[in-house]
JSON list of C-alpha atoms in Angstrom, two decimals:
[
{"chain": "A", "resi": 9, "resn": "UNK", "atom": "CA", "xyz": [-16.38, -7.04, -11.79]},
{"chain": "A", "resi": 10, "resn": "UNK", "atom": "CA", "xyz": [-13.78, -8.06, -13.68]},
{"chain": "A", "resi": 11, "resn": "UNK", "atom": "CA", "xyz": [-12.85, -11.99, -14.15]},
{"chain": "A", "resi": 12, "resn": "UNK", "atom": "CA", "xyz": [-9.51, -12.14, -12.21]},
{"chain": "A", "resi": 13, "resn": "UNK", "atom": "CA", "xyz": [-11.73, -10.21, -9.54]},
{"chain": "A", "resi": 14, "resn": "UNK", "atom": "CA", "xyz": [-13.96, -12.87, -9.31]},
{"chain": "A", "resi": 15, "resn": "UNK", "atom": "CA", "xyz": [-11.19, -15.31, -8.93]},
{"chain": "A", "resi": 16, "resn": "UNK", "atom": "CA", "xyz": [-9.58, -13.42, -6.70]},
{"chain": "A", "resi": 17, "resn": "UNK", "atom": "CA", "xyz": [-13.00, -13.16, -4.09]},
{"chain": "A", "resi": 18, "resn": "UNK", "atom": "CA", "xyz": [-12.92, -17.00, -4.79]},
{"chain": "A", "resi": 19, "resn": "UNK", "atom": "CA", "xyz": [-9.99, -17.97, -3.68]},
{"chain": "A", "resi": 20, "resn": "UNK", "atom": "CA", "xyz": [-9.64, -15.93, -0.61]},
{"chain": "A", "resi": 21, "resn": "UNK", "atom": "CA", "xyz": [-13.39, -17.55, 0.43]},
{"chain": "A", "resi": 22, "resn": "UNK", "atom": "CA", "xyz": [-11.99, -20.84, -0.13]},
{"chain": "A", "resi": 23, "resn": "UNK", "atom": "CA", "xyz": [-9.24, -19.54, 2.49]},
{"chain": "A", "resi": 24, "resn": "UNK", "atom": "CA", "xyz": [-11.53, -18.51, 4.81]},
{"chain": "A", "resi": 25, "resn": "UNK", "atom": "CA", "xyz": [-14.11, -20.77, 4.62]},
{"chain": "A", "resi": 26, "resn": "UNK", "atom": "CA", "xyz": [-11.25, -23.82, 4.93]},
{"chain": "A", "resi": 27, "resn": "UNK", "atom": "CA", "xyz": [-9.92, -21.60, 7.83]},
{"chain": "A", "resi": 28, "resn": "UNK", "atom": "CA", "xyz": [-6.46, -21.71, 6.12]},
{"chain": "A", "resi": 29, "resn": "UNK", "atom": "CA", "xyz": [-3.33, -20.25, 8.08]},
{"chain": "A", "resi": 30, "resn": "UNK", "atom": "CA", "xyz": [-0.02, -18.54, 6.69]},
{"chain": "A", "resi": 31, "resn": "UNK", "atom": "CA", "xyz": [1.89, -21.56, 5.94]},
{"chain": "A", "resi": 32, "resn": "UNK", "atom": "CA", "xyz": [-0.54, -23.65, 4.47]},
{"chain": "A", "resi": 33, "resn": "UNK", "atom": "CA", "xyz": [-1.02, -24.83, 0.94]},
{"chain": "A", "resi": 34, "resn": "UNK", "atom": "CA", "xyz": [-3.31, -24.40, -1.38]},
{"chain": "A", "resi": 35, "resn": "UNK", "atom": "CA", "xyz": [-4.89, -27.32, -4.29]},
{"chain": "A", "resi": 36, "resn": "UNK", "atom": "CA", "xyz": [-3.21, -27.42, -7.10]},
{"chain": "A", "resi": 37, "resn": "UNK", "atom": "CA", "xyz": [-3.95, -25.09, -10.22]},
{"chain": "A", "resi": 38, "resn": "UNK", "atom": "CA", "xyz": [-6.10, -27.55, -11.67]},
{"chain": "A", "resi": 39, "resn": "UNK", "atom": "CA", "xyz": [-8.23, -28.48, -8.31]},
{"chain": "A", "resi": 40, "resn": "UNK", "atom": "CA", "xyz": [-8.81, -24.62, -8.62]},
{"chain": "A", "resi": 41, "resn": "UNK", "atom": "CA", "xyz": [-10.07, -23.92, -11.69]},
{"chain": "A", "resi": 42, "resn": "UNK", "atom": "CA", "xyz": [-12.35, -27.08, -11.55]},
{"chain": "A", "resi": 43, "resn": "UNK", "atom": "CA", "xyz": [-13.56, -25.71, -8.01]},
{"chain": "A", "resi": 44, "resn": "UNK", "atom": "CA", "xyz": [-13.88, -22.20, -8.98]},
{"chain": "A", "resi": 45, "resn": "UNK", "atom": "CA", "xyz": [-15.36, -23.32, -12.27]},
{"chain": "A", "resi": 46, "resn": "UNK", "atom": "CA", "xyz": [-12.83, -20.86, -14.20]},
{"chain": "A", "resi": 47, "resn": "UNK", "atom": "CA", "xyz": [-9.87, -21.06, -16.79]},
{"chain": "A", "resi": 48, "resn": "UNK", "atom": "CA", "xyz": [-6.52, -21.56, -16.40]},
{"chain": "A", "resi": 49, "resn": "UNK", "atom": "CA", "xyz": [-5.68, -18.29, -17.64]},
{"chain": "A", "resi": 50, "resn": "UNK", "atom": "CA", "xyz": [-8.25, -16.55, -15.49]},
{"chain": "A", "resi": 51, "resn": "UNK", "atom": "CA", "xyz": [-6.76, -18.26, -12.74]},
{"chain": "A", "resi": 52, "resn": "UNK", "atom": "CA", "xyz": [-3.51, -17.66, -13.00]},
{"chain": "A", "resi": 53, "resn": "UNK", "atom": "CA", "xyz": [-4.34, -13.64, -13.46]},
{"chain": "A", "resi": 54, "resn": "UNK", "atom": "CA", "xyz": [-6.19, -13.83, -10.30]},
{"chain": "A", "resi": 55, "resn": "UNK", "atom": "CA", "xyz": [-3.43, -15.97, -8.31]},
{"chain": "A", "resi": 56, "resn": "UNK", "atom": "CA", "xyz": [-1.20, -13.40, -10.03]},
{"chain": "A", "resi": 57, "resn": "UNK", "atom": "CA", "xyz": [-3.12, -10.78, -8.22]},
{"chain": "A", "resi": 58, "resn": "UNK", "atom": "CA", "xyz": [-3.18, -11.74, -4.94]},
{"chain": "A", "resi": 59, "resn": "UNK", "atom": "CA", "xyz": [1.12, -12.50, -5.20]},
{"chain": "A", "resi": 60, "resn": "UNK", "atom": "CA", "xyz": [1.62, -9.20, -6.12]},
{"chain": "A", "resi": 61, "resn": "UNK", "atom": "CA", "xyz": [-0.73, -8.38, -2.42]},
{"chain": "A", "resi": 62, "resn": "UNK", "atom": "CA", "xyz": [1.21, -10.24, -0.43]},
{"chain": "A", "resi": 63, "resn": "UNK", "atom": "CA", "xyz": [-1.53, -12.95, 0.33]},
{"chain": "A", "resi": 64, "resn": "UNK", "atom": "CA", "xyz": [-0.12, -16.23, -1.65]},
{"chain": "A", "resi": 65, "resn": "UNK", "atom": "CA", "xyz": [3.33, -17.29, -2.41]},
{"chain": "A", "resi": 66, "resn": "UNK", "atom": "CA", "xyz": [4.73, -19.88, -4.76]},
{"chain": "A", "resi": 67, "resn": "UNK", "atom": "CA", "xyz": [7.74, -22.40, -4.40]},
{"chain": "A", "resi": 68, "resn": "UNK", "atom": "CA", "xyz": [8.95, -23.58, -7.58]},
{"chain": "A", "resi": 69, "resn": "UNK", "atom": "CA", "xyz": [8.50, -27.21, -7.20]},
{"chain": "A", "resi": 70, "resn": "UNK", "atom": "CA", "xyz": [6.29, -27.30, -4.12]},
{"chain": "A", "resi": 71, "resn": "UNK", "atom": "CA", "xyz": [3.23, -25.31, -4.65]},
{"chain": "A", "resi": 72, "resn": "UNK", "atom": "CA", "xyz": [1.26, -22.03, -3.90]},
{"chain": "A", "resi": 73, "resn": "UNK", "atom": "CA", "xyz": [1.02, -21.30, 0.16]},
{"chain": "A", "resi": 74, "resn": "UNK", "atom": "CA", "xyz": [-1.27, -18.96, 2.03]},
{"chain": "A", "resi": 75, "resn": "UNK", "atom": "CA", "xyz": [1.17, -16.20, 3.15]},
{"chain": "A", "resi": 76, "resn": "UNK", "atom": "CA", "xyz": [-0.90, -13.83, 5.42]},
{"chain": "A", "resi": 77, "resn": "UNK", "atom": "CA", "xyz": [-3.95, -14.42, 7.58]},
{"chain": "A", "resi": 78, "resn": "UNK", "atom": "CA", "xyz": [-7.43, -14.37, 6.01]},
{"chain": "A", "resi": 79, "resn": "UNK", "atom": "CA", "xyz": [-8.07, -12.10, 8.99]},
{"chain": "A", "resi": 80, "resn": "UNK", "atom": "CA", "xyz": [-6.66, -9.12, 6.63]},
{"chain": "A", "resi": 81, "resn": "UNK", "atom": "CA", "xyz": [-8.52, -7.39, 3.74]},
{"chain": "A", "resi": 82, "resn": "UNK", "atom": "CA", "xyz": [-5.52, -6.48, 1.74]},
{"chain": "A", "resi": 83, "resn": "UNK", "atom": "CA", "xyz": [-5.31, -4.17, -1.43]},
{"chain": "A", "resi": 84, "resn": "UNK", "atom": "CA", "xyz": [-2.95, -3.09, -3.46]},
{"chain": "A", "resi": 85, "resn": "UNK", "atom": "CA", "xyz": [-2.87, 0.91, -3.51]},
{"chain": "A", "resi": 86, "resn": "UNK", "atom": "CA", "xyz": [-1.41, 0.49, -7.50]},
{"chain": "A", "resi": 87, "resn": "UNK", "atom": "CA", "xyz": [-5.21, -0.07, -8.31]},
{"chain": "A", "resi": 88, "resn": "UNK", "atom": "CA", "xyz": [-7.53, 2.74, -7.42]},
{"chain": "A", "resi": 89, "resn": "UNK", "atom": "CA", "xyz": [-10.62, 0.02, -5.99]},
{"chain": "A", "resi": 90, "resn": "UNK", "atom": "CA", "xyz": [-13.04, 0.85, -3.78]},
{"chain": "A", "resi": 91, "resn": "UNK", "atom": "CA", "xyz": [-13.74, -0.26, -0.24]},
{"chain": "A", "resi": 92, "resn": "UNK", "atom": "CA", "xyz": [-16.72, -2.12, -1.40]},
{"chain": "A", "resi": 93, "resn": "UNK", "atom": "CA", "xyz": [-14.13, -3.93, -3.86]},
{"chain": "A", "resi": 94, "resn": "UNK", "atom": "CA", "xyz": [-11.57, -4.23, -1.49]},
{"chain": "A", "resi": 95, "resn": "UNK", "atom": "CA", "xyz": [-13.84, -6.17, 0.78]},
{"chain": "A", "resi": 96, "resn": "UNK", "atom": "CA", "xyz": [-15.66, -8.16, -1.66]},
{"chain": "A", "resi": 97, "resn": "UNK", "atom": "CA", "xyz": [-12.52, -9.13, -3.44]},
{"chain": "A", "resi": 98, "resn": "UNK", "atom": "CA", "xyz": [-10.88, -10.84, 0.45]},
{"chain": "A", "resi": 99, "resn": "UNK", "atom": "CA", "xyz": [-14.10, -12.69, 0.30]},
{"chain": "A", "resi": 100, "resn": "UNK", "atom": "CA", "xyz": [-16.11, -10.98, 3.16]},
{"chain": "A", "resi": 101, "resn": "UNK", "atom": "CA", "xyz": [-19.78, -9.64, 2.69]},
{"chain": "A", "resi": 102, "resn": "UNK", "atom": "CA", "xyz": [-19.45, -5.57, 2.08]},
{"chain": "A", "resi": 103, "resn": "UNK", "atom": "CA", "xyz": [-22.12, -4.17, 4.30]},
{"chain": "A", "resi": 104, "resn": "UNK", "atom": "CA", "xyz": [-22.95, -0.61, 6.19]},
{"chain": "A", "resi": 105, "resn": "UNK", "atom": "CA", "xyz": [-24.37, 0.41, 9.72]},
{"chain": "A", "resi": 106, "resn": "UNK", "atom": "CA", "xyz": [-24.26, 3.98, 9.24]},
{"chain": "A", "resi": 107, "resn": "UNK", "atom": "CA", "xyz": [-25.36, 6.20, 6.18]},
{"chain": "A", "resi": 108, "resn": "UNK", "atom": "CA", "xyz": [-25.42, 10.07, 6.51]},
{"chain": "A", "resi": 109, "resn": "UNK", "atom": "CA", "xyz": [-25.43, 13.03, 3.62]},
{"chain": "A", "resi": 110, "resn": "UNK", "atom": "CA", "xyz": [-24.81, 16.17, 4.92]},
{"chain": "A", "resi": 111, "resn": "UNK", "atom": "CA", "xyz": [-23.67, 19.80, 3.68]},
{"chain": "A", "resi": 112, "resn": "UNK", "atom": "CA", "xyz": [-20.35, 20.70, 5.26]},
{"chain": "A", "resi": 113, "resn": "UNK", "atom": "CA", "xyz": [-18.27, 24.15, 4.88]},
{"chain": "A", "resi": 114, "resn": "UNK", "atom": "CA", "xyz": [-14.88, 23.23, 2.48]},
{"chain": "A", "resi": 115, "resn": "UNK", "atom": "CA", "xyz": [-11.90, 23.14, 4.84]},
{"chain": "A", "resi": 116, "resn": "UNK", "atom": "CA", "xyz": [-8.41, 23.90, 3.08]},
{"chain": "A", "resi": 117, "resn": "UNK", "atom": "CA", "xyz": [-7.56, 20.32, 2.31]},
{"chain": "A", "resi": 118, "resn": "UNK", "atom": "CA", "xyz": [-11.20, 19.91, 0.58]},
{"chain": "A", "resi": 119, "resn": "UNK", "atom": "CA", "xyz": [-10.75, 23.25, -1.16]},
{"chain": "A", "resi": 120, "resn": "UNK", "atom": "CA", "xyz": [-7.19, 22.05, -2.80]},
{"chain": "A", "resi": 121, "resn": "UNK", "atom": "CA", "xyz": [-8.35, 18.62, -3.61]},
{"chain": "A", "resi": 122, "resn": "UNK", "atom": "CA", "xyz": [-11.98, 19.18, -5.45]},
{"chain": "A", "resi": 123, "resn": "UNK", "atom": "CA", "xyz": [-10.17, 23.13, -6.62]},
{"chain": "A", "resi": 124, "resn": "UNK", "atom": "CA", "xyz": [-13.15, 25.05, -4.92]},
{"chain": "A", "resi": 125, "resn": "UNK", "atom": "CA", "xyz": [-13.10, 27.80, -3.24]},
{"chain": "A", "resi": 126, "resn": "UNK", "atom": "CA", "xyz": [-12.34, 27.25, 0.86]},
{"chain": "A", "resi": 127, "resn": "UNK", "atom": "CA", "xyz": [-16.07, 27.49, 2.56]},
{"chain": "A", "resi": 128, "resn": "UNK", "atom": "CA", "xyz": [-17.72, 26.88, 0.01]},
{"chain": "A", "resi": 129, "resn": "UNK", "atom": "CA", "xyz": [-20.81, 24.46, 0.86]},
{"chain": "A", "resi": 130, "resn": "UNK", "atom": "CA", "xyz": [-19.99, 20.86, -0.05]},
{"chain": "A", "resi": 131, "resn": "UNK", "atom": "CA", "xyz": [-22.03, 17.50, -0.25]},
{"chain": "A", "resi": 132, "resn": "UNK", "atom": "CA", "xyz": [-20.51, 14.91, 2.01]},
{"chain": "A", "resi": 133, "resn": "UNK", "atom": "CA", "xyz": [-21.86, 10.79, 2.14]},
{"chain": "A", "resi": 134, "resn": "UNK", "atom": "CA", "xyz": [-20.55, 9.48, 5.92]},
{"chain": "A", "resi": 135, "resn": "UNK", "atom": "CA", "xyz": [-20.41, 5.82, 6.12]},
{"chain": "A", "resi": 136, "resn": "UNK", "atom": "CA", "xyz": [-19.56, 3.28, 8.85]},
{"chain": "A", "resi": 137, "resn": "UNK", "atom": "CA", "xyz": [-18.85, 0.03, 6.27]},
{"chain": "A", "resi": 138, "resn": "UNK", "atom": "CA", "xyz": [-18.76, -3.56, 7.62]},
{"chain": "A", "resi": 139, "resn": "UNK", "atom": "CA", "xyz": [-16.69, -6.95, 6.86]},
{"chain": "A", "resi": 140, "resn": "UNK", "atom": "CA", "xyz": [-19.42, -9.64, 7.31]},
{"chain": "A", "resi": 141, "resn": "UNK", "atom": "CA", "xyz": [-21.13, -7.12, 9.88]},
{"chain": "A", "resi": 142, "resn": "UNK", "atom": "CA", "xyz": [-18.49, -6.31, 11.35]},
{"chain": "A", "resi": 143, "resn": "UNK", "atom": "CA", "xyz": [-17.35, -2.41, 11.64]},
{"chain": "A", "resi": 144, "resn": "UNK", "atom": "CA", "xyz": [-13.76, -2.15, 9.23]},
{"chain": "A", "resi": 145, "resn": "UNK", "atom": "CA", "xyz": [-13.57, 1.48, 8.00]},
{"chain": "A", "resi": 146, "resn": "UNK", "atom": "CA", "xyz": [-15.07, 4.56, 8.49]},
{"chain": "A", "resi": 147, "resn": "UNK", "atom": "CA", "xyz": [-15.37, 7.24, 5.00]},
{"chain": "A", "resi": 148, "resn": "UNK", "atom": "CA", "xyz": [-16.44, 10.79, 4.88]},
{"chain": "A", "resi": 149, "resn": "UNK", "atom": "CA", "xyz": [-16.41, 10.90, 0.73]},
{"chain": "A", "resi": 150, "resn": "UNK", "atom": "CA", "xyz": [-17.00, 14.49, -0.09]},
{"chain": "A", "resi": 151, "resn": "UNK", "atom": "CA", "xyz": [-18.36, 15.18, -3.72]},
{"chain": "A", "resi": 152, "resn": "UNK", "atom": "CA", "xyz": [-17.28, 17.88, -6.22]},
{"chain": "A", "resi": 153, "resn": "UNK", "atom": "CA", "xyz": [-20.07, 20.55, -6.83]},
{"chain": "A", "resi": 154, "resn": "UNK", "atom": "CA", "xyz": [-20.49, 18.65, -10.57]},
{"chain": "A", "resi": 155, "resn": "UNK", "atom": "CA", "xyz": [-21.83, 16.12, -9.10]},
{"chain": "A", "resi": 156, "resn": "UNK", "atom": "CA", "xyz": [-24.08, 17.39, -6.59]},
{"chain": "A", "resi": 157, "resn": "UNK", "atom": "CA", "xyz": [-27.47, 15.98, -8.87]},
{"chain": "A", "resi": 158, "resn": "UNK", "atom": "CA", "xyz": [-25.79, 12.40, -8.09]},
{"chain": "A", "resi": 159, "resn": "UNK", "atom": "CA", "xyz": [-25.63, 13.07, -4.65]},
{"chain": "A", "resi": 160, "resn": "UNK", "atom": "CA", "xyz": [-29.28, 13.60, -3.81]},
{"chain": "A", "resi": 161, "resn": "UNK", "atom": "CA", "xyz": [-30.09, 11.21, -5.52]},
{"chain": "A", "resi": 162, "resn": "UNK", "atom": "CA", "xyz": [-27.57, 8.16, -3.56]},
{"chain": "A", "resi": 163, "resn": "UNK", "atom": "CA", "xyz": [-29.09, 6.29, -0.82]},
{"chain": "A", "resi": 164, "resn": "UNK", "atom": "CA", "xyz": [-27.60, 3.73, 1.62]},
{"chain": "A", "resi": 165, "resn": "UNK", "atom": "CA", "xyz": [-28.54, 0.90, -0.81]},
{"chain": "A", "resi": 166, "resn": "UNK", "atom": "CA", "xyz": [-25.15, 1.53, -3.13]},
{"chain": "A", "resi": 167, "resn": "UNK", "atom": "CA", "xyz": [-22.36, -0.06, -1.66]},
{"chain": "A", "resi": 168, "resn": "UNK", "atom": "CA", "xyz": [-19.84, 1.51, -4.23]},
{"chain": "A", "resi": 169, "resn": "UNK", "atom": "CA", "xyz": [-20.26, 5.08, -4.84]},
{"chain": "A", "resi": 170, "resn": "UNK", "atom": "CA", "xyz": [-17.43, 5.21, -7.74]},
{"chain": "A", "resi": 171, "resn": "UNK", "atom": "CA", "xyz": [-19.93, 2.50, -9.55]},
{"chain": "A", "resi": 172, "resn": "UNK", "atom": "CA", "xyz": [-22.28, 4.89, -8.57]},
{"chain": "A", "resi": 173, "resn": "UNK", "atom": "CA", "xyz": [-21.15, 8.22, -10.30]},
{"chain": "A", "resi": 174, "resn": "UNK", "atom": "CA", "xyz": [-20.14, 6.02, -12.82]},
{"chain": "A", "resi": 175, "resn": "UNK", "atom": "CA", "xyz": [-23.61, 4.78, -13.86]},
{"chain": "A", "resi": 176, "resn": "UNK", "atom": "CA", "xyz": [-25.47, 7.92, -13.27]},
{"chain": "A", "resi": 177, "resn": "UNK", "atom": "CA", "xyz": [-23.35, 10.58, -14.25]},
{"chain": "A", "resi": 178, "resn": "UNK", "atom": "CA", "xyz": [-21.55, 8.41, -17.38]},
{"chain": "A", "resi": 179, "resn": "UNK", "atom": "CA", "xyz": [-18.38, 9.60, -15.90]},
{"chain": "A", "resi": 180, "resn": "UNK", "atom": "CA", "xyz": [-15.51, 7.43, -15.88]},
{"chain": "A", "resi": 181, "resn": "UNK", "atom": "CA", "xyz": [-13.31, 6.89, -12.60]},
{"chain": "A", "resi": 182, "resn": "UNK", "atom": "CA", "xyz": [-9.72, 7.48, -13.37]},
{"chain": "A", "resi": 183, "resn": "UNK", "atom": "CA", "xyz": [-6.91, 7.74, -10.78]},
{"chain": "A", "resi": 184, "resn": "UNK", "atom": "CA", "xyz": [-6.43, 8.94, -7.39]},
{"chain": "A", "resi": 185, "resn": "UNK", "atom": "CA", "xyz": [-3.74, 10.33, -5.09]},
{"chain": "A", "resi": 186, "resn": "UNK", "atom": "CA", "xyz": [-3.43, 9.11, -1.72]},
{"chain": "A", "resi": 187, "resn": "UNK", "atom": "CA", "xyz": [-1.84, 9.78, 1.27]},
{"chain": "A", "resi": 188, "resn": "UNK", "atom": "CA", "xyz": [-1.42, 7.00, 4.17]},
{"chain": "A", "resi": 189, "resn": "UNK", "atom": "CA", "xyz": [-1.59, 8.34, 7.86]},
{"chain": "A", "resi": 190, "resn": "UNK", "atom": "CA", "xyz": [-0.82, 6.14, 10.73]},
{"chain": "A", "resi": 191, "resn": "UNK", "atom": "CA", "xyz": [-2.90, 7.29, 13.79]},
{"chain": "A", "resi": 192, "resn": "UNK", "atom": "CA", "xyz": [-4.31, 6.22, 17.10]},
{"chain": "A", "resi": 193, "resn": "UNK", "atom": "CA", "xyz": [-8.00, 6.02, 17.36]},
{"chain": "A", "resi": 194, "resn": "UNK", "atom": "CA", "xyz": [-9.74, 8.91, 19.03]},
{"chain": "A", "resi": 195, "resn": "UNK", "atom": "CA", "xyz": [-12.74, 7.97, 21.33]},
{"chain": "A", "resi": 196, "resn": "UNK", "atom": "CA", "xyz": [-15.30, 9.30, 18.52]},
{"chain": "A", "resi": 197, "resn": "UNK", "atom": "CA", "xyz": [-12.99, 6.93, 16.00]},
{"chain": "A", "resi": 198, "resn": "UNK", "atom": "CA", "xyz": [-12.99, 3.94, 18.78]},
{"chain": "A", "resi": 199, "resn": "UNK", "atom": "CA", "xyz": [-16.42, 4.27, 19.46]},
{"chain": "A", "resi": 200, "resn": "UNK", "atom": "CA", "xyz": [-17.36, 4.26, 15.73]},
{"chain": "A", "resi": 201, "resn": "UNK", "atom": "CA", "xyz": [-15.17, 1.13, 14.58]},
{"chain": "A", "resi": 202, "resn": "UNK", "atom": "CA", "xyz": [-15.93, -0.63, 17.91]},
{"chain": "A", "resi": 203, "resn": "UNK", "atom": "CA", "xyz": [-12.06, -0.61, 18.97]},
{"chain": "A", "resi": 204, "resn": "UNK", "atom": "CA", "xyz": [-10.07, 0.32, 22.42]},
{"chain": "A", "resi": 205, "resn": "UNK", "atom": "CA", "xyz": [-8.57, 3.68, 22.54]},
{"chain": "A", "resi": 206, "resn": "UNK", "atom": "CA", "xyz": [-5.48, 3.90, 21.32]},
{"chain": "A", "resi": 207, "resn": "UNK", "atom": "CA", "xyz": [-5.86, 1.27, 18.88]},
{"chain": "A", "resi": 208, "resn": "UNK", "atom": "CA", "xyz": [-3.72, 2.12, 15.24]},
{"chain": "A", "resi": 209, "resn": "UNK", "atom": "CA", "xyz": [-5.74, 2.78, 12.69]},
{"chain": "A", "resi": 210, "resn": "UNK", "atom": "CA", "xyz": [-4.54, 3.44, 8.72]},
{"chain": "A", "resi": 211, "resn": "UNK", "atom": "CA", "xyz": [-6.15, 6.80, 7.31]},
{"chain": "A", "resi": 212, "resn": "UNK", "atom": "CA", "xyz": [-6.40, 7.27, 3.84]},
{"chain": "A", "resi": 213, "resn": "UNK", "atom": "CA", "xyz": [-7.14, 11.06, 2.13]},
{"chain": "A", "resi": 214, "resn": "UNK", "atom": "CA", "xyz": [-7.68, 10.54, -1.79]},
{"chain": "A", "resi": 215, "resn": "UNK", "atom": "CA", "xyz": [-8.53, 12.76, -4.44]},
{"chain": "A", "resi": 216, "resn": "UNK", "atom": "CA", "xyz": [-10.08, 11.05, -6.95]},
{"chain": "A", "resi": 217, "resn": "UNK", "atom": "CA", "xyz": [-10.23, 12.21, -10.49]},
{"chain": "A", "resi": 218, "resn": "UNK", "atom": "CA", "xyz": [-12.36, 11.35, -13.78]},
{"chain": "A", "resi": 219, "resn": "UNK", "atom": "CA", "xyz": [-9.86, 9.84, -16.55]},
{"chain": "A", "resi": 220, "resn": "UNK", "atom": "CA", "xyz": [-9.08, 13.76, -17.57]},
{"chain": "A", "resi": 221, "resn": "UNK", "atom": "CA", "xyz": [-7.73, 14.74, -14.40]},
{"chain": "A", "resi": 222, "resn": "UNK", "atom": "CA", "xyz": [-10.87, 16.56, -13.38]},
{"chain": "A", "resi": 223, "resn": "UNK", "atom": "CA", "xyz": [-11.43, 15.93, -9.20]},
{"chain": "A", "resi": 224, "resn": "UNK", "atom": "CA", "xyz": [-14.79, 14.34, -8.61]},
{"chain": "A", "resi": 225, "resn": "UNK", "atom": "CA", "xyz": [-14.26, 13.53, -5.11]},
{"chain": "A", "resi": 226, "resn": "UNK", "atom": "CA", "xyz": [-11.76, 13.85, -1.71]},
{"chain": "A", "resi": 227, "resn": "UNK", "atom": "CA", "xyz": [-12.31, 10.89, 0.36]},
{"chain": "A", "resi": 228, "resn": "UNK", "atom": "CA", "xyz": [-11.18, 10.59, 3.87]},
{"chain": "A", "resi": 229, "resn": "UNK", "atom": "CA", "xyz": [-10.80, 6.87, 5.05]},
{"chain": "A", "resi": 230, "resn": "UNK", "atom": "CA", "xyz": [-10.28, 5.20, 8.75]},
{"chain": "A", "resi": 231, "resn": "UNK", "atom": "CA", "xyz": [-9.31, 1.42, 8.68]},
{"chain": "A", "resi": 232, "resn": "UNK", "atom": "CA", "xyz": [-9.21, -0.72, 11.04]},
{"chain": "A", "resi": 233, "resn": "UNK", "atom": "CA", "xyz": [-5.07, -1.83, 11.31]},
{"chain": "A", "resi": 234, "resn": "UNK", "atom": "CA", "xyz": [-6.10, -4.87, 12.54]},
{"chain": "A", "resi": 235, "resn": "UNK", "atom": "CA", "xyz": [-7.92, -5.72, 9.70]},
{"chain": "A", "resi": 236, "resn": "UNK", "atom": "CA", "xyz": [-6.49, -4.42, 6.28]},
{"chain": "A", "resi": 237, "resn": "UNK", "atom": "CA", "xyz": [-3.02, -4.02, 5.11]},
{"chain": "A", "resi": 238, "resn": "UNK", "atom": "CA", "xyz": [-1.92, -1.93, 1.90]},
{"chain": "A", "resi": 239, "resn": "UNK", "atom": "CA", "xyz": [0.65, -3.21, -0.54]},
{"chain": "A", "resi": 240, "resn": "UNK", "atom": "CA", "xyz": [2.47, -1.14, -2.46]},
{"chain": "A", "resi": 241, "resn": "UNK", "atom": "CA", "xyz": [4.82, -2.01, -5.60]},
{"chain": "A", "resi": 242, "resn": "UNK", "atom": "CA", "xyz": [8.13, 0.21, -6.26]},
{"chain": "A", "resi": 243, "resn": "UNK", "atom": "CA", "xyz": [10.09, 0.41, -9.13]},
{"chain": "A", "resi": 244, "resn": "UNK", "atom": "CA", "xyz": [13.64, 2.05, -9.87]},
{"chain": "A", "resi": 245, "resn": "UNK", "atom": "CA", "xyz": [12.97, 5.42, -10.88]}
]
C-alpha cells in the first residue's frame, strides 16, 4: 500500500474510532503527523486524498473539518482500487462471508468485455465482502480465459484479487471502465447484503484491463447505498 494510503486508513480510523460527525474538526497538521507517526508531506498527500473524496474540508484560517459521516466507505472512481482497498483505506476491517468459484456460460456483456466468444465457459470468484463483519458489497468477478491457472489456484484467504493476479501471474493492473447503475435490491440481493427490499443499492460493471489494454477481468459489483458513496472529478473537455 502506498504511503498516502496508509495515511489515508489512518485518519479515517481516528474518525471513527473518536466517533467524529460532519461538522467537526480535526487536530491540527502537526497533532497528525505526530499521531499517525508520518511526514508532513505524506500527510498532506493523504489529507489531499480524502478532499478530493469528499470526506474532509478545509477553511483557510480555521482548520480541516470532517465533511461526511464515517458511516460511508467512499472512493474515488478516478483511481481504479479495489474493494478490499476501498474498505481498508475508510478504516474498516475488509472481511468475507461467502466465497464461491464456479464455471458459468459467457453472457453478451461478458463476451464484449473479456472479447470471447458468447457461451464460451468462463471462471467466475462470487464473494459476499464485509465492513468490520458486516455485509457491504456483493462481486461476481469473472476472469479472462488467460488467467484461468490463477483462478484454481485463489482461495477465500486473498482479500484482493487484482493483488492477486498481480503476484501470480506478474501482470500489471492497468485501468478499468465502469458503469454505475442505481437499482433496488431484489430479494436474492436483500437477502445477500442483509437489507429490506427495495433498499437502493449502487452496481458497478468494470472491465478491467492489464496496462496494454488487454481485458483480464469483468466485474459485476452490488453496494450497499447506505454505506459507500463514489466521487467522481470532471474537468472541461
Amino acid at each position: 500500500m502506498l504511503a498516502y494510503e496508509n495515511v489515508k486508513a489512518g485518519i479515517l480510523e481516528y474518525i471513527k474510532n473518536n466517533h467524529l460527525k460532519s461538522g467537526d474538526q480535526l487536530p491540527t497538521e502537526k497533532e497528525l503527523s505526530e499521531y499517525l507517526e508520518v511526514g508532513r508531506l505524506s500527510l498532506r498527500e493523504g489529507l489531499n486524498a480524502l478532499k478530493s473524496e469528499g470526506i474532509i474540508l478545509s477553511v483557510r484560517g480555521k482548520g480541516t473539518f470532517v465533511a461526511c459521516s464515517s458511516d460511508h466507505i467512499a472512493d474515488t472512481l478516478n483511481v481504479n482500487s479495489s474493494v478490499t482497498d476501498m474498505i481498508r483505506c475508510s478504516g474498516y476491517e475488509p472481511g468475507s462471508v461467502y466465497f464461491e468459484k464456479r464455471i458459468v456460460k459467457a453472457d453478451r456483456a461478458v463476451s464484449e468485455a473479456l472479447m470471447v466468444d458468447e457461451g464460451i465457459d468462463v471462471p467466475v470468484c462470487v464473494r459476499v465482502r464485509t465492513a468490520d463483519g458486516v455485509p457491504v458489497v456483493l462481486t461476481k468477478d469473472h476472469f479472462a480465459p488467460a488467467l484461468a491457472a490463477a483462478f484454481l489456484g485463489l482461495t477465500d484467504a486473498e482479500m484482493s484479487i487484482y493483488r492477486y493476479v498481480e503476484s501470480t501471474c506478474d501482470i500489471k493492473i492497468g485501468v478499468s471502465t465502469t458503469e454505475i447503475i442505481p437499482q433496488c435490491a431484489d430479494e436474492k440481493i436483500a437477502e445477500t447484503l442483509n437489507i429490506p427490499v427495495g433498499t437502493p443499492v449502487l452496481v458497478l460493471q468494470a472491465t478491467v484491463t492489464d496496462i496494454y489494454g488487454t481485458p483480464l477481468i469483468y466485474a459485476y459489483e452490488c453496494f450497499r447505498a447506505d454505506k459507500f458513496k463514489f466521487v467522481v472529478t470532471r474537468g472541461k473537455p
